[in-house]
Amino acid sequence: STITSLSESPVKEGLIWAGTDDGLIQITQDGGTNWKAIPIKSLPGVPETAFVNDIKADRYDASTAFVVLDNHKNGDFMPYVLKTTDLGKTWKSIRANLPERTITWRIVQDHIVKELLFLATEFGIYTTLDGGNSWIQLKGGLPVISFRDLAIQQRENDLVAASFGRGFYVLDDYTPLRELASKGLKDKPALFPVKDAWWYIQRQLLGDDRKATQGDNWFVADNPPFGAVFTVYIDSALKTPEKIRKEIEAPLIKEAKDVPFPGWDALEAERMYAEPLWYLVITDHKDEFVNKVAVANISGLQRVTWDLRKPSVSAIWRDQGDWNPVGPMVVPGFYTARLFSEVNGEARQVAEPQRFEVKQLRNGTLQASSHDDLAAYWDETEQLS
């Protein structure tokens, strides 16, 4: 037989799990001297022709392990994800709400929160915050394609995913998912703890473009966004009276029923109603205003980035393509972010503030002016311009 997957327990020396291509799961507790075979056909709901794509020892409990199987070569595309808590004596499915006809390839477990798992499938990546009772598909620009392998970069808390034919994808700093796993999705907006931001002067892109004149044979990939990255949870999008009215009218229109006229005064009030907004307010260590960062008015988790700059002093400008005026950079130090909602012009803080640090990435070769002097010079030249 050929080993298809191997996993050594990080909590018990000599305990190793293995999957083989002859319909067996093998376990040894003495480093490989003796092995115990578990037939795949004994797993609940799993056909005996299923193939072990991955097996992982639990990071916290020596008796627990996870196994991912598939049976697509026999025309069966169901997801098979199971868990044992007694060294393979009994197994239970943790497929839960995973969609049918979704082949499963790899599973990894977070190294801080045991209930947080990631699953690579034929149609994207899923995560569970409760040990497999329910699964959520990760989106955020991630294509719905086959992902064959997953790895966690523990120092940076990044999830790295290898796709089938579309390269690698990285979810930078997934620590907010730990907050959700330990506290659950909230019924109110939330701003999660903010990772320290690196402060440096970005290099100009060659030719002001990703590839310039180098051609398609020159490989490039996007860097993580520059600046401070914020993870925001919006429980529900804000709606204008016009949108609420149209949602009520939609089923009447669909059924060809009469739609009551709201009256000219109501329509004028709708027209004058300000568009609802979400945004972050950034303040410095003196609690003085630094900048605002727009947040999309959509429900769910999202990420926004502050480019470590103050607002531009240019009050009015016309759209000139990729060029827009920007303000001077801030200096290293401690800052605070607060999440606000604004309804018809009335703003209110809706989440706990988060303090973070902007850190200088490296010292220059030559002695430089102090950060305060640098900031004063930047402000002076901005006002002059």
Coordinates of C-alpha atoms in Angstrom, one line a residue:
S1 CA 0.0 0.0 0.0
T2 CA 1.0 3.6 -0.5
I3 CA 0.7 6.3 2.1
T4 CA -1.5 9.2 0.9
S5 CA -1.4 11.3 4.0
L6 CA 0.6 11.3 7.3
S7 CA 0.2 13.3 10.5
E8 CA 2.2 13.2 13.7
S9 CA 0.5 14.2 16.9
P10 CA 2.0 17.4 18.4
V11 CA 0.8 16.5 21.9
K12 CA 1.8 12.8 22.2
E13 CA 5.2 11.5 21.1
G14 CA 5.0 8.4 18.9
L15 CA 1.3 8.9 17.9
I16 CA 1.1 9.0 14.1
W17 CA -1.9 8.8 11.8
A18 CA -1.7 7.7 8.2
G19 CA -4.1 7.2 5.3
T20 CA -3.3 4.6 2.6
D21 CA -4.5 3.9 -0.9
D22 CA -5.9 0.4 0.0
G23 CA -8.9 1.6 1.9
L24 CA -7.4 1.9 5.4
I25 CA -6.6 4.4 8.0
Q26 CA -3.5 3.4 10.1
I27 CA -2.6 4.5 13.6
T28 CA 0.5 3.9 15.7
Q29 CA 1.2 5.0 19.2
D30 CA 4.8 3.8 19.4
G31 CA 6.5 5.7 16.6
G32 CA 5.7 3.1 13.9
T33 CA 6.7 -0.2 15.5
N34 CA 3.1 -1.4 15.6
W35 CA 0.2 -0.2 13.5
K36 CA -3.6 -0.6 13.9
A37 CA -5.7 -0.6 10.7
I38 CA -9.1 1.0 10.5
P39 CA -11.1 0.1 7.4
I40 CA -12.6 3.1 5.6
K41 CA -15.8 1.1 5.1
S42 CA -16.3 1.2 8.9
L43 CA -16.6 5.0 8.9
P44 CA -20.2 6.1 9.1
G45 CA -21.6 7.1 5.7
V46 CA -18.4 6.6 3.8
P47 CA -18.2 4.2 0.9
E48 CA -15.4 1.6 1.0
T49 CA -14.0 2.9 -2.3
A50 CA -13.3 6.4 -0.8
F51 CA -9.8 7.7 -0.9
V52 CA -8.0 9.4 2.0
N53 CA -7.0 12.9 0.8
D54 CA -5.9 14.2 4.2
I55 CA -5.6 13.2 7.8
K56 CA -4.7 15.5 10.6
A57 CA -3.9 14.9 14.3
D58 CA -5.6 17.4 16.6
R59 CA -3.2 20.0 17.9
Y60 CA -4.7 19.9 21.5
D61 CA -6.0 16.4 22.2
A62 CA -4.1 13.2 21.5
S63 CA -7.2 11.1 21.1
T64 CA -8.7 13.4 18.4
A65 CA -8.0 13.4 14.6
F66 CA -9.7 14.6 11.4
V67 CA -9.9 12.8 8.1
V68 CA -10.9 14.1 4.7
L69 CA -11.9 11.7 1.9
D70 CA -13.4 11.7 -1.6
N71 CA -14.9 9.2 -3.9
H72 CA -15.1 11.2 -7.2
K73 CA -13.4 8.4 -9.2
N74 CA -16.6 6.4 -8.7
G75 CA -18.9 9.3 -9.7
D76 CA -19.5 10.3 -6.1
F77 CA -18.8 14.0 -5.4
M78 CA -20.1 14.2 -1.9
P79 CA -17.9 15.8 0.8
Y80 CA -16.6 13.4 3.4
V81 CA -15.1 15.1 6.5
L82 CA -15.0 13.1 9.8
K83 CA -13.7 13.4 13.3
T84 CA -12.7 10.9 16.0
T85 CA -12.2 11.7 19.7
D86 CA -11.2 8.2 20.9
L87 CA -8.2 7.2 18.7
G88 CA -10.3 6.0 15.8
K89 CA -12.7 3.6 17.7
T90 CA -15.7 5.7 16.6
W91 CA -16.1 8.5 14.0
K92 CA -18.7 11.1 13.3
S93 CA -19.3 13.3 10.3
I94 CA -18.6 17.0 10.6
R95 CA -19.8 17.7 7.0
A96 CA -22.7 19.7 8.5
N97 CA -23.9 22.3 5.9
L98 CA -21.2 21.8 3.3
P99 CA -22.9 21.7 -0.1
E100 CA -23.4 18.4 -2.0
R101 CA -21.1 17.6 -4.9
T102 CA -18.2 19.4 -3.3
I103 CA -15.0 17.3 -3.1
T104 CA -12.9 17.9 -0.1
W105 CA -9.1 17.9 -0.2
R106 CA -7.3 19.3 2.9
I107 CA -8.0 20.4 6.4
V108 CA -5.9 22.5 8.9
Q109 CA -6.5 23.5 12.5
D110 CA -5.7 26.8 14.0
H111 CA -2.8 26.8 16.6
I112 CA -4.5 29.0 19.1
V113 CA -8.3 28.3 19.0
K114 CA -9.1 24.5 18.6
E115 CA -12.6 25.1 17.2
L116 CA -11.2 27.1 14.2
L117 CA -10.7 24.9 11.1
F118 CA -10.1 25.6 7.4
L119 CA -11.1 23.2 4.7
A120 CA -9.9 23.2 1.0
T121 CA -12.5 22.0 -1.4
E122 CA -13.1 21.7 -5.1
F123 CA -15.1 24.9 -5.0
G124 CA -13.2 27.3 -2.7
I125 CA -12.2 27.4 0.9
Y126 CA -14.5 26.9 3.9
T127 CA -14.0 27.7 7.6
T128 CA -15.7 26.6 10.8
L129 CA -15.7 28.5 14.0
D130 CA -17.3 25.8 16.1
G131 CA -15.3 22.6 15.3
G132 CA -17.4 21.5 12.3
N133 CA -21.0 22.1 13.4
S134 CA -21.4 24.7 10.6
W135 CA -19.2 25.9 7.8
I136 CA -18.8 29.3 6.1
Q137 CA -17.3 29.9 2.7
L138 CA -14.5 32.3 2.6
K139 CA -14.9 35.0 -0.1
G140 CA -13.3 38.4 -0.2
G141 CA -12.1 38.0 -3.8
L142 CA -11.2 34.3 -3.5
P143 CA -12.2 32.5 -6.7
V144 CA -14.5 29.5 -6.5
I145 CA -12.0 27.1 -7.8
S146 CA -10.3 23.9 -6.7
F147 CA -7.9 24.3 -3.7
R148 CA -5.7 21.3 -3.1
D149 CA -3.6 22.3 -0.1
L150 CA -3.6 24.6 2.9
A151 CA -0.9 25.8 5.3
I152 CA -0.9 28.2 8.3
Q153 CA 2.1 30.6 8.7
Q154 CA 2.0 30.8 12.5
R155 CA 4.2 33.8 13.0
E156 CA 2.1 36.1 10.8
N157 CA -1.2 34.2 11.4
D158 CA -1.7 33.9 7.6
L159 CA -3.6 31.2 5.8
V160 CA -1.8 30.1 2.6
A161 CA -3.8 28.2 -0.1
A162 CA -2.6 26.4 -3.2
S163 CA -5.1 26.2 -6.0
F164 CA -5.3 23.9 -8.9
G165 CA -3.9 25.9 -11.8
R166 CA -4.5 29.4 -10.4
G167 CA -1.5 29.9 -8.1
F168 CA -1.3 30.7 -4.4
Y169 CA -3.6 32.8 -2.4
V170 CA -2.8 34.3 1.1
L171 CA -5.4 35.4 3.7
D172 CA -3.3 37.9 5.7
D173 CA -3.8 37.9 9.5
Y174 CA -6.9 35.8 10.0
T175 CA -6.9 36.5 13.8
P176 CA -10.4 38.2 13.7
L177 CA -11.8 34.7 13.0
R178 CA -10.4 33.6 16.3
E179 CA -12.4 36.4 18.0
L180 CA -15.5 35.1 16.2
A181 CA -14.8 31.6 17.1
S182 CA -14.4 32.4 20.8
K183 CA -17.3 35.0 21.0
G184 CA -19.5 34.2 18.1
L185 CA -21.0 36.5 15.5
K186 CA -22.3 39.5 17.2
D187 CA -25.7 41.2 16.7
K188 CA -24.0 44.6 16.6
P189 CA -21.2 46.2 14.6
A190 CA -17.6 45.4 15.7
L191 CA -14.1 46.6 15.0
F192 CA -11.5 43.9 15.7
P193 CA -8.0 44.4 17.1
V194 CA -5.7 46.0 14.7
K195 CA -2.3 44.7 13.8
D196 CA 0.7 47.1 14.0
A197 CA 1.3 48.9 10.7
W198 CA 4.8 49.3 9.2
W199 CA 5.9 52.8 8.3
Y200 CA 8.2 53.4 5.3
I201 CA 8.3 55.2 2.0
Q202 CA 7.1 53.0 -0.8
R203 CA 9.2 52.5 -3.8
Q204 CA 7.9 53.7 -7.1
L205 CA 6.7 51.0 -9.4
L206 CA 8.9 50.4 -12.4
G207 CA 7.4 52.4 -15.2
D208 CA 4.5 53.3 -12.9
D209 CA 2.9 50.0 -13.7
R210 CA 3.0 46.5 -12.3
K211 CA 4.8 45.1 -15.4
A212 CA 5.7 48.3 -17.3
T213 CA 7.6 47.1 -20.4
Q214 CA 8.7 43.8 -19.1
G215 CA 6.1 41.7 -20.8
D216 CA 3.9 38.8 -19.5
N217 CA 6.9 36.5 -18.9
W218 CA 7.9 38.8 -15.9
F219 CA 6.0 37.4 -12.9
V220 CA 4.5 39.8 -10.5
A221 CA 2.1 39.4 -7.6
D222 CA 0.3 41.9 -5.4
N223 CA 1.9 42.9 -2.1
P224 CA -0.3 43.2 1.0
P225 CA -1.9 46.6 1.2
F226 CA 0.3 49.4 2.5
G227 CA -0.7 50.9 5.8
A228 CA -3.0 49.9 8.7
V229 CA -5.5 47.2 7.9
F230 CA -8.8 47.1 9.8
T231 CA -11.3 44.3 10.0
V232 CA -14.9 45.4 10.4
Y233 CA -18.1 43.5 11.1
I234 CA -21.4 45.1 10.0
D235 CA -24.5 43.3 11.3
S236 CA -26.8 44.8 8.8
A237 CA -26.6 47.4 6.0
L238 CA -28.2 50.8 6.7
K239 CA -31.2 51.6 4.4
T240 CA -32.7 54.8 3.3
P241 CA -36.5 55.3 3.5
E242 CA -36.6 55.1 -0.4
K243 CA -34.9 51.7 -0.3
I244 CA -37.2 50.4 2.4
R245 CA -40.3 51.6 0.5
K246 CA -39.1 50.0 -2.7
E247 CA -38.5 46.7 -0.9
I248 CA -42.1 46.8 0.3
E249 CA -43.4 47.7 -3.2
A250 CA -41.3 45.0 -5.0
P251 CA -43.7 42.0 -4.3
L252 CA -46.7 44.2 -5.2
I253 CA -45.1 45.1 -8.6
K254 CA -44.2 41.4 -9.1
E255 CA -47.8 40.4 -8.6
A256 CA -49.1 43.2 -10.7
K257 CA -51.0 44.8 -7.8
D258 CA -51.7 48.4 -7.1
V259 CA -48.7 50.3 -5.5
P260 CA -50.0 53.1 -3.2
F261 CA -48.6 56.5 -3.9
P262 CA -46.6 57.8 -0.8
G263 CA -47.3 61.4 -1.5
W264 CA -45.2 64.3 -2.8
D265 CA -44.0 65.3 0.7
A266 CA -42.8 61.8 1.4
L267 CA -41.0 61.6 -1.9
E268 CA -39.3 65.0 -1.3
A269 CA -38.3 63.8 2.2
E270 CA -36.8 60.7 0.6
R271 CA -34.9 62.8 -1.9
M272 CA -33.4 65.0 0.8
Y273 CA -32.5 62.1 3.0
A274 CA -28.7 61.8 3.2
E275 CA -27.1 58.5 2.1
P276 CA -26.2 56.4 5.2
L277 CA -22.5 56.0 5.8
W278 CA -20.0 53.8 7.7
Y279 CA -16.5 55.0 8.4
L280 CA -13.5 54.9 10.7
V281 CA -12.1 57.9 12.5
I282 CA -8.4 57.8 13.1
T283 CA -7.0 59.9 16.0
D284 CA -3.4 60.3 17.3
H285 CA -1.9 59.8 20.7
K286 CA -3.3 63.2 21.7
D287 CA -6.8 62.1 20.6
E288 CA -6.7 64.7 17.8
F289 CA -8.4 63.9 14.5
V290 CA -6.0 62.5 11.8
N291 CA -8.3 61.1 9.0
K292 CA -11.4 59.2 8.0
V293 CA -11.5 55.9 6.2
A294 CA -14.7 54.8 4.3
V295 CA -16.3 51.5 5.2
A296 CA -18.7 49.9 2.7
N297 CA -22.4 49.8 3.7
I298 CA -22.7 46.0 3.4
S299 CA -23.4 43.4 6.0
G300 CA -20.8 40.9 7.1
L301 CA -17.0 41.0 7.5
Q302 CA -14.9 43.3 5.4
R303 CA -11.4 44.9 5.4
V304 CA -10.4 48.5 4.8
T305 CA -6.9 50.1 4.7
W306 CA -5.7 53.4 5.9
D307 CA -2.7 54.6 3.9
L308 CA -1.1 56.3 6.9
R309 CA -1.8 59.7 5.4
K310 CA -3.7 62.8 6.5
P311 CA -6.4 64.3 4.3
S312 CA -5.3 66.4 1.4
V313 CA -5.7 70.2 1.7
S314 CA -7.0 70.3 -1.8
A315 CA -10.7 71.1 -1.3
I316 CA -11.9 70.7 -4.9
W317 CA -10.4 68.7 -7.8
R318 CA -11.8 67.0 -10.9
D319 CA -11.3 63.3 -11.6
Q320 CA -8.0 62.8 -13.4
G321 CA -7.9 59.0 -13.8
D322 CA -5.5 57.4 -11.4
W323 CA -4.3 60.6 -10.0
N324 CA -5.9 62.0 -6.8
P325 CA -4.3 64.4 -4.3
V326 CA -3.2 62.9 -1.1
G327 CA -2.1 64.4 2.2
P328 CA 1.2 64.0 3.9
M329 CA 2.1 60.8 5.8
V330 CA 1.8 60.6 9.5
V331 CA 4.8 59.7 11.7
P332 CA 5.3 56.6 13.7
G333 CA 3.4 56.4 17.0
F334 CA 0.2 55.2 18.6
Y335 CA -3.2 55.8 17.0
T336 CA -6.8 54.9 17.7
A337 CA -9.5 53.8 15.3
R338 CA -13.2 54.2 16.0
L339 CA -16.1 52.9 14.0
F340 CA -19.0 55.3 13.2
S341 CA -22.3 55.0 11.5
E342 CA -24.0 58.1 10.0
V343 CA -27.7 58.1 9.4
N344 CA -29.2 61.2 7.7
G345 CA -26.3 63.3 8.8
E346 CA -26.3 62.1 12.4
A347 CA -23.1 60.2 13.4
R348 CA -22.6 57.9 16.3
Q349 CA -19.8 55.6 17.5
V350 CA -21.0 52.0 17.3
A351 CA -18.0 49.8 18.4
E352 CA -15.2 49.7 20.9
P353 CA -12.2 51.7 19.8
Q354 CA -9.0 49.9 18.9
R355 CA -5.5 51.2 19.6
F356 CA -2.6 50.3 17.4
E357 CA 1.0 51.4 16.6
V358 CA 2.5 52.6 13.4
K359 CA 6.1 51.3 13.5
Q360 CA 9.1 52.5 11.5
L361 CA 10.3 49.5 9.4
R362 CA 14.0 50.4 9.3
N363 CA 16.4 53.1 10.1
G364 CA 18.1 54.9 7.2
T365 CA 21.8 54.7 6.5
L366 CA 22.3 58.5 7.1
Q367 CA 21.2 60.3 10.2
A368 CA 17.8 61.8 9.7
S369 CA 15.7 64.5 11.3
S370 CA 13.4 63.6 14.1
H371 CA 9.9 62.5 13.3
D372 CA 8.4 65.7 14.7
D373 CA 10.6 67.8 12.5
L374 CA 9.8 65.7 9.5
A375 CA 6.0 65.9 10.2
A376 CA 6.3 69.7 10.6
Y377 CA 8.1 70.0 7.2
W378 CA 5.6 67.8 5.4
D379 CA 2.7 69.9 6.9
E380 CA 4.4 73.1 5.9
T381 CA 5.0 72.0 2.3
E382 CA 1.4 70.8 2.1
Q383 CA 0.0 74.1 3.2
L384 CA 2.4 75.9 0.8
S385 CA 1.2 73.8 -2.2

